[in-house]
XYZ file of C-alpha atoms in Angstrom:
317
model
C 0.000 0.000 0.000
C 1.177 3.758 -0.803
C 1.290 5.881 2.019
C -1.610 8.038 0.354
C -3.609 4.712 0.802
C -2.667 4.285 4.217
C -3.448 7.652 5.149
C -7.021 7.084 3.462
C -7.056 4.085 5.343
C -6.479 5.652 8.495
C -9.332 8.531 8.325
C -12.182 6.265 7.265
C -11.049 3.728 10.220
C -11.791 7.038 12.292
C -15.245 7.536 10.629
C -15.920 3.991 11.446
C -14.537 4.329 15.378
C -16.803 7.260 15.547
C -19.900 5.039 14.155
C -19.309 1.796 15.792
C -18.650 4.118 19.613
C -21.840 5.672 18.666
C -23.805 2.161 18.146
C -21.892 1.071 21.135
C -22.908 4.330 23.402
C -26.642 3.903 21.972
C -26.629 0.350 23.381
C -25.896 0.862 26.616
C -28.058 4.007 26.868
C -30.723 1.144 26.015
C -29.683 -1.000 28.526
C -29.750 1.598 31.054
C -33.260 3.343 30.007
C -34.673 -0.321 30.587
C -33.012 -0.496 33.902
C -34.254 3.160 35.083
C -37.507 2.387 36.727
C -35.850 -1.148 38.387
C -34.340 -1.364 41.574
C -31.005 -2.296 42.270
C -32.474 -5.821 43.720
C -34.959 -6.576 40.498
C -33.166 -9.360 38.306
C -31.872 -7.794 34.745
C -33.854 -9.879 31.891
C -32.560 -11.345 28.770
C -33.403 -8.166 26.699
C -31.755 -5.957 29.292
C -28.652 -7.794 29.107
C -28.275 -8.547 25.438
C -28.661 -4.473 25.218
C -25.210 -4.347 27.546
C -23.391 -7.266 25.955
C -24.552 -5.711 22.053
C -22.792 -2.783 23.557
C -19.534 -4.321 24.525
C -19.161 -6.102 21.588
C -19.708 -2.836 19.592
C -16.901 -1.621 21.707
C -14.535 -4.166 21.696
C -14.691 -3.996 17.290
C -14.522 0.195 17.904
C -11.178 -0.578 19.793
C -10.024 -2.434 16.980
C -11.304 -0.824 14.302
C -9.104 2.370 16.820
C -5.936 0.663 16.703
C -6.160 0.111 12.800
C -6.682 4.027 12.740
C -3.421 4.564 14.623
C -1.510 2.038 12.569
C -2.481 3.935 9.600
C -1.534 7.490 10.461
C 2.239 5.748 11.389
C 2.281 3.709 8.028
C 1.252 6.321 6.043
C 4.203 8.360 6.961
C 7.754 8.280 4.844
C 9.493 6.812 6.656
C 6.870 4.281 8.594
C 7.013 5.889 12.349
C 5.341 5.572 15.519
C 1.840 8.070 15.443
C 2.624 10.246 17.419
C 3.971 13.347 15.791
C 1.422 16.024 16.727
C -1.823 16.508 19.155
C -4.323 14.980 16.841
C -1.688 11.718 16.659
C -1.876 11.871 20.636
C -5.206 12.498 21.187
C -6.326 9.625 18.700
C -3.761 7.429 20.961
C -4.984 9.048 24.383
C -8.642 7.986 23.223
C -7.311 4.103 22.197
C -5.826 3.886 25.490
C -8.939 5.189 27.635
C -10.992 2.395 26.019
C -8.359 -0.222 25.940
C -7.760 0.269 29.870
C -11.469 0.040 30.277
C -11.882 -3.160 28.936
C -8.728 -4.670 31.010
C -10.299 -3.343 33.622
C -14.215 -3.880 33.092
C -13.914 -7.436 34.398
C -11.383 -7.121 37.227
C -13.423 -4.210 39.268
C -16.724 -4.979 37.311
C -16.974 -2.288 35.775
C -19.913 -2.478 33.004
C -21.749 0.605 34.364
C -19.050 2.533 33.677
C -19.174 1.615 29.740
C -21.222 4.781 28.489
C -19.297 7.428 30.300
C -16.829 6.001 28.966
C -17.661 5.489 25.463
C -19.333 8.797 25.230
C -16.647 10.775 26.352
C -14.304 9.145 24.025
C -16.510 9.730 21.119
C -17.027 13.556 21.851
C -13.012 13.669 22.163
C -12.800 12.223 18.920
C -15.463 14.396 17.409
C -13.570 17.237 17.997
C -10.125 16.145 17.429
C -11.578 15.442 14.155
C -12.793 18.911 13.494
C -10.155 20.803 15.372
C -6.966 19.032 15.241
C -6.557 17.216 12.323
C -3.065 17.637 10.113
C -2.209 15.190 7.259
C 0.673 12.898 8.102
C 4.606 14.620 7.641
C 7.603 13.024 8.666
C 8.861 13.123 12.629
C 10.865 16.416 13.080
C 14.162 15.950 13.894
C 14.093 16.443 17.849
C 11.015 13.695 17.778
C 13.452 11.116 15.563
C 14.445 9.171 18.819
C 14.164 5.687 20.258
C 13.055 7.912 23.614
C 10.198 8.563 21.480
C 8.142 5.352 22.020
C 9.443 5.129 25.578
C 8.410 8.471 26.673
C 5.377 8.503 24.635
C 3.651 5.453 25.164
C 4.323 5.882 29.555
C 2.348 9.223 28.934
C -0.170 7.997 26.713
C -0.554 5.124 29.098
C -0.270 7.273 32.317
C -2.860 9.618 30.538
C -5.922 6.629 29.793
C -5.442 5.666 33.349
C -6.001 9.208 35.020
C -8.937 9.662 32.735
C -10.030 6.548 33.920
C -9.629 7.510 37.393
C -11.254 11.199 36.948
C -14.751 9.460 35.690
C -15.026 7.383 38.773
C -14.023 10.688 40.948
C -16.951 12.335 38.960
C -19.175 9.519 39.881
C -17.781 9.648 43.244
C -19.296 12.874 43.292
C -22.471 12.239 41.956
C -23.281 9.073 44.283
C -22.215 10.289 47.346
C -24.939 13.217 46.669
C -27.829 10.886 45.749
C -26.651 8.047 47.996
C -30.618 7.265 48.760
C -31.311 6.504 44.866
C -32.192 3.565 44.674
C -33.245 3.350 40.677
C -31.586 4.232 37.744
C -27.658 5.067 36.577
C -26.991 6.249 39.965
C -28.892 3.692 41.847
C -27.091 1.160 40.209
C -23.466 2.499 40.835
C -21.758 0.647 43.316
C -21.753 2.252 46.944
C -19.385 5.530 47.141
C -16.883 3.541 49.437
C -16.535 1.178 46.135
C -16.304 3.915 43.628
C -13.363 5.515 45.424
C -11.449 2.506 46.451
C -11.494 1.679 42.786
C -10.500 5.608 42.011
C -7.367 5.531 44.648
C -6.309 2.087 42.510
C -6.599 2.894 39.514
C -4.693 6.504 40.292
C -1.660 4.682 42.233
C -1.008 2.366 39.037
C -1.225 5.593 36.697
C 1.033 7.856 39.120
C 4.356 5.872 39.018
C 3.932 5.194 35.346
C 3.472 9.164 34.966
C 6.418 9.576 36.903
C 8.710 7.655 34.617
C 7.592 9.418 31.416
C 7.671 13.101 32.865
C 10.863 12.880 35.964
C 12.921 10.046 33.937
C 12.571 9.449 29.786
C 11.322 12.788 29.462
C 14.655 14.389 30.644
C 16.780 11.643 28.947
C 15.112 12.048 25.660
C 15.322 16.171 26.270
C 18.692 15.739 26.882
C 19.517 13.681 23.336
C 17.159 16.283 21.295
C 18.455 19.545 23.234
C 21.316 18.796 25.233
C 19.815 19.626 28.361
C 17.619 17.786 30.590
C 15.329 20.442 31.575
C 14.811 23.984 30.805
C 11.600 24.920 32.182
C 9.607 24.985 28.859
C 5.808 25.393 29.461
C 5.242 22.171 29.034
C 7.395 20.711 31.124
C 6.791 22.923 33.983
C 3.061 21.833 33.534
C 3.497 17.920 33.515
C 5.791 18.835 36.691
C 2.679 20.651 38.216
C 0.258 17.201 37.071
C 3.194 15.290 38.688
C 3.046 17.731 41.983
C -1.026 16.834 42.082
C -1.229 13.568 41.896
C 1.769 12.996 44.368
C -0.524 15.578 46.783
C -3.490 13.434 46.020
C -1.911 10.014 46.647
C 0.725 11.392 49.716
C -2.667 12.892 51.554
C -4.609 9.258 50.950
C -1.729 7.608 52.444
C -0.514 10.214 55.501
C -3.686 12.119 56.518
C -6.885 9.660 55.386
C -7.975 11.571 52.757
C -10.878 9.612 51.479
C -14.076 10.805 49.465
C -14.856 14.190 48.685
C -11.273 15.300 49.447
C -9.726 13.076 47.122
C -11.883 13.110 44.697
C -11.581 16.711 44.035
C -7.944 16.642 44.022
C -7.879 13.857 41.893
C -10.011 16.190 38.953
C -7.837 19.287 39.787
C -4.760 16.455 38.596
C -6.955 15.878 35.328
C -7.729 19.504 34.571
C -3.759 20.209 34.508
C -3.172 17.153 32.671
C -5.267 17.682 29.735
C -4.307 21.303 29.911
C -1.084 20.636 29.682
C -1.131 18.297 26.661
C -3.975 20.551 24.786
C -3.841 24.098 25.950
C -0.102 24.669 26.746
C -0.008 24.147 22.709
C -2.603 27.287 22.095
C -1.277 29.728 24.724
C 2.166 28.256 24.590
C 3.139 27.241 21.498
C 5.294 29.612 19.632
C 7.481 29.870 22.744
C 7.337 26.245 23.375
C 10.060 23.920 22.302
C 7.131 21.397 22.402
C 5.233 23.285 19.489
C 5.866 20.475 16.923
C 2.778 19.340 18.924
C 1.106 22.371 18.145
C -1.692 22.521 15.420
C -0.164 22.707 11.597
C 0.459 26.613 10.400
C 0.691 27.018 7.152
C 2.389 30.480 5.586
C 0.538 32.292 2.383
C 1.548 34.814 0.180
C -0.781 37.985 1.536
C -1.118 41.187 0.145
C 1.900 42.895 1.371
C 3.877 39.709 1.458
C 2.935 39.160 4.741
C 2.352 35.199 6.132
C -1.016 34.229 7.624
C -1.498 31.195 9.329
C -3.900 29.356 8.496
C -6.077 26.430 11.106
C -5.605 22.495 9.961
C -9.242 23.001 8.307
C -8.430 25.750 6.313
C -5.508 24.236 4.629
């Protein structure tokens, strides 16, 4: 295959994902409008549950259908490289990774409920990736031609599903604790809030140390190889050290002072907000100064009037 056809490949793969996580997302919205006026003790039918396994079946063939996607966008580069090059390649990863933790995990912590928060906020990421962020596929610049690359990289992206992860059920968190004495619907059928942020606290002290080794150890080493320096207090670095500085206050306080619940939970989205700030908006208010704009979106330099160049969005192009 040509690289143009792998490129091709790799945007109708997307369309598909976006289909098959709708399907998915309109499955288990079935599942759970037939559950709604149940309570939690009243046995779940056949129907019911052929709704919820429809749905994670859809979502299983969406995560494939995903990967495919991100095997494209690195194939249809010359040379082949990893996809990762700019923040639609990350974002389209970031999203794979959300899902693909959520089904390793769906089983182990039981999980199901969880499956349309999940799958809709993936698909609304997605959307808008789409519209906002796309750039055709270029060739790695020079200070992203590393080995450190995949390393680094796949640590964040990794460290990045899990948080995301761990923000839903902080959300949730949230939201039973308030309506504890539901005992119908979404909420009713959400395990207790003692469950929700047992499984939060988990699921944040696997991501933490993984975050730590792509931001405090093959971050510097690969800055080091690209720039000669290990760090040098570019924006985005400082704000993966302030993510880094949260989620160590939000797993120190758990462990020293018995921060449970409400506590927590807020910290724990605080740690999200400067996460996905850091990897999205550091590029918008950041990037020209940034050594970390090859993540920034595509600008693209045309011949104005008096010779002057206007940049032009991904969409205009």
């Amino acid at each position: 295959m040509s690289n143009t056809q792998w490129e091709s490949l790799s945007v109708q793969a997307v369309a598909v994902v976006g289909v098959v996580y709708f399907l998915a997302l309109l499955a288990h919205l079935a599942e759970w409008a037939v559950l709604r006026k149940l309570p939690n003790e009243a046995p779940v039918d056949a129907r019911t549950r052929t709704f919820g396994r429809f749905g994670f079946l859809l979502t299983v063939i969406g995560a494939c259908v995903h990967l495919i996607g991100l095997v494209g966008r690195g194939m249809a580069a010359d040379p082949n490289r990893v996809p990762w090059g700019n923040m639609y390649e990350f974002v389209l990863s970031g999203t794979f990774m959300v899902v693909l933790i959520f089904l390793l995990l769906r089983a182990r912590f039981h999980l199901q409920w969880l499956a349309p928060v999940v799958v809709g906020f993936v698909l609304v990421i997605l959307m808008v990736s789409q519209l906002t962020l796309y750039e055709e596929v270029v060739p790695l610049t020079e200070a992203l031609s590393s080995p450190w690359l995949v390393i680094h990289v796949v640590s964040a992206v990794i460290a990045t599903g899990a948080f995301s992860i761990g923000a839903m059920l902080s959300v949730l968190f949230l939201i039973k604790e308030r309506s504890s004495e539901r005992t119908t619907g979404f909420i009713g059928r959400m395990p207790a809030p003692e469950v929700l942020d047992r499984v939060a606290y988990r699921v944040h002290a696997f991501a933490f140390p993984v975050w730590t080794f792509a931001v405090l150890i093959t971050g510097p080493i690969w800055a080091h190889y690209a720039w000669s320096r290990y760090w040098g207090w570019d924006a985005k670095e400082v704000w993966a050290f302030i993510t880094w500085v949260v989620y160590a206050a939000y797993l120190h306080a758990r462990a020293t002072a018995g921060w449970k619940g409400r506590n927590a939970a807020i910290v724990a989205l605080v740690g999200v907000a400067t996460l996905w700030f850091n990897f999205i908006g550091i590029n918008y208010f950041f990037g020209g100064s940034s050594q970390h704009s090859y993540a920034a979106p595509a600008v693209v330099s045309v011949q104005g009037p008096a010779d002057a160049s206007v940049p032009l969005s991904p969409g205009t192009r």
